[in-house]
PDB file of C-alpha atoms in Angstrom:
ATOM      1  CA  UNK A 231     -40.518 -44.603 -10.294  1.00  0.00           C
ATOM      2  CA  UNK A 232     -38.281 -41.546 -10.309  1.00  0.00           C
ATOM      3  CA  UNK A 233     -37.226 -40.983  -6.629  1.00  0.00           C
ATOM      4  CA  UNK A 234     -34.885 -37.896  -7.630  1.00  0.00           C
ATOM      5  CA  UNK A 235     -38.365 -35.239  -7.733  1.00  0.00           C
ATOM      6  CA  UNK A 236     -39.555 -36.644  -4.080  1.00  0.00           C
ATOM      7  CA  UNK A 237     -39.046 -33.831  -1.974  1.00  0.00           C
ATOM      8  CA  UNK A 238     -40.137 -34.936   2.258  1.00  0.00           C
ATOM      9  CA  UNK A 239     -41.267 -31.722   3.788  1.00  0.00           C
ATOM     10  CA  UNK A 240     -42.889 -33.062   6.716  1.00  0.00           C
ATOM     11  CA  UNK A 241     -41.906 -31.941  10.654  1.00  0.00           C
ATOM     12  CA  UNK A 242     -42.486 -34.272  12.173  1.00  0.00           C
ATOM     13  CA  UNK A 243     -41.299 -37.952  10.499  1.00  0.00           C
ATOM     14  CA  UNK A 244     -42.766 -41.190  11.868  1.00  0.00           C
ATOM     15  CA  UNK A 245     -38.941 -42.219  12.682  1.00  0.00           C
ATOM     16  CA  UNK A 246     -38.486 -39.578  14.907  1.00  0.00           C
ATOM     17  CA  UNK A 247     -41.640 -40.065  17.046  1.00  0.00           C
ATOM     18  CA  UNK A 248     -40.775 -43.375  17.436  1.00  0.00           C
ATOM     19  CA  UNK A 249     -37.316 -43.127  19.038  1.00  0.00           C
ATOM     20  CA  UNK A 250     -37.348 -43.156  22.991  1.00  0.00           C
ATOM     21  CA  UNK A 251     -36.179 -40.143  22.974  1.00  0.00           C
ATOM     22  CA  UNK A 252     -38.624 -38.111  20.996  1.00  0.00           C
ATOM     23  CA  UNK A 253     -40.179 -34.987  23.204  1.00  0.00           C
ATOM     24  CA  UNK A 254     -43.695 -34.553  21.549  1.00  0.00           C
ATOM     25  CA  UNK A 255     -44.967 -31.080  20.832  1.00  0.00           C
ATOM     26  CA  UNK A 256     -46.735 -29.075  23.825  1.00  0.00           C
ATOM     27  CA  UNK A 257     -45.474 -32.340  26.089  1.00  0.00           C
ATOM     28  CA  UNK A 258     -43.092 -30.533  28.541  1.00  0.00           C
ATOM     29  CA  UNK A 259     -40.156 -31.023  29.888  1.00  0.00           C
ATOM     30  CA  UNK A 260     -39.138 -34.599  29.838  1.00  0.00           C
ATOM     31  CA  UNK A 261     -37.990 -35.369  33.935  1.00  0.00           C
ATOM     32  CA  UNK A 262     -34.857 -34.247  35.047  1.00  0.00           C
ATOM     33  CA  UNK A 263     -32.501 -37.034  36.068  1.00  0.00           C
ATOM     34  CA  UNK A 264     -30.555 -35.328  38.844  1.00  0.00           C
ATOM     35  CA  UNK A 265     -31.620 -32.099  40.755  1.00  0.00           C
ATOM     36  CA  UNK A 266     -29.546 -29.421  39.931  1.00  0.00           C
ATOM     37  CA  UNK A 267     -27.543 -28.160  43.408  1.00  0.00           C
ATOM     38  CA  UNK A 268     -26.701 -24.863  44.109  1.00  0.00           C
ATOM     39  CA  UNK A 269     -22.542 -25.688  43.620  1.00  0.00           C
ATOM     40  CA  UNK A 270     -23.222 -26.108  39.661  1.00  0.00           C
ATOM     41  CA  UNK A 271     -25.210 -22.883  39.435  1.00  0.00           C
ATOM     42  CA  UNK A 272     -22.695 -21.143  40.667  1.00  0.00           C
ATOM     43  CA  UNK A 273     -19.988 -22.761  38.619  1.00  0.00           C
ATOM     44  CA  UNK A 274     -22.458 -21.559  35.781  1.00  0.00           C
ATOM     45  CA  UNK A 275     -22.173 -18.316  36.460  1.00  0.00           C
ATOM     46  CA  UNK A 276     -18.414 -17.749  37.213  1.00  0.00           C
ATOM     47  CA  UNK A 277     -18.575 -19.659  33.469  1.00  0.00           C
ATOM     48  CA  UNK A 278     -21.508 -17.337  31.726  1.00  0.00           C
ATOM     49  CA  UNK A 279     -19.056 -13.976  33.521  1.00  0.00           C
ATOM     50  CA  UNK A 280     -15.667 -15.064  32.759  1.00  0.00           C
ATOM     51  CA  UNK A 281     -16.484 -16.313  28.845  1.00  0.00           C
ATOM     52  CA  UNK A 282     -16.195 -13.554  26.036  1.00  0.00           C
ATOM     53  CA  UNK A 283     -18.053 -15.175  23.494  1.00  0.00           C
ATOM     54  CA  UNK A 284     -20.123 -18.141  23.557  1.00  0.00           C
ATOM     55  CA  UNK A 285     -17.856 -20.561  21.860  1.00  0.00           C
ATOM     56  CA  UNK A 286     -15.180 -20.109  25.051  1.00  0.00           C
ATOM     57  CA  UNK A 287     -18.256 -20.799  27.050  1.00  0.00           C
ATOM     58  CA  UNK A 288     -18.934 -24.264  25.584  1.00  0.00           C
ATOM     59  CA  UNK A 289     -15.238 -25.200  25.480  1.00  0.00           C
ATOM     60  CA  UNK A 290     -15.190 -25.121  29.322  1.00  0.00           C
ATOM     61  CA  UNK A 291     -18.568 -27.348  29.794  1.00  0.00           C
TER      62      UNK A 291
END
């Protein structure tokens, strides 16, 4: 059999659901591991005002 014509246009592939990491559709967030303290917030948003673009913004994360 000719593989080369097989085109996979699924969304969702078994291998994918299968991985611990998968998030299912309409599941939610998965848990946060670590609340999120009002120190990083801030550092976010000195980050998200002092960045022109939002390549410079990743660089510094």
């Amino acid at each position: 059999m000719d593989e080369k014509n097989i085109v996979d246009k699924r969304s969702i592939k078994l291998e994918n659901v299968l991985r611990p990491d998968y998030i299912a559709f309409l599941a939610g967030r998965p848990p946060r591991e670590k609340v999120i303290g009002a120190d990083d917030i801030i550092n976010l948003r000195i980050n998200l005002n002092t960045c022109n673009t939002v390549e410079d913004f990743l660089k510094m994360s």
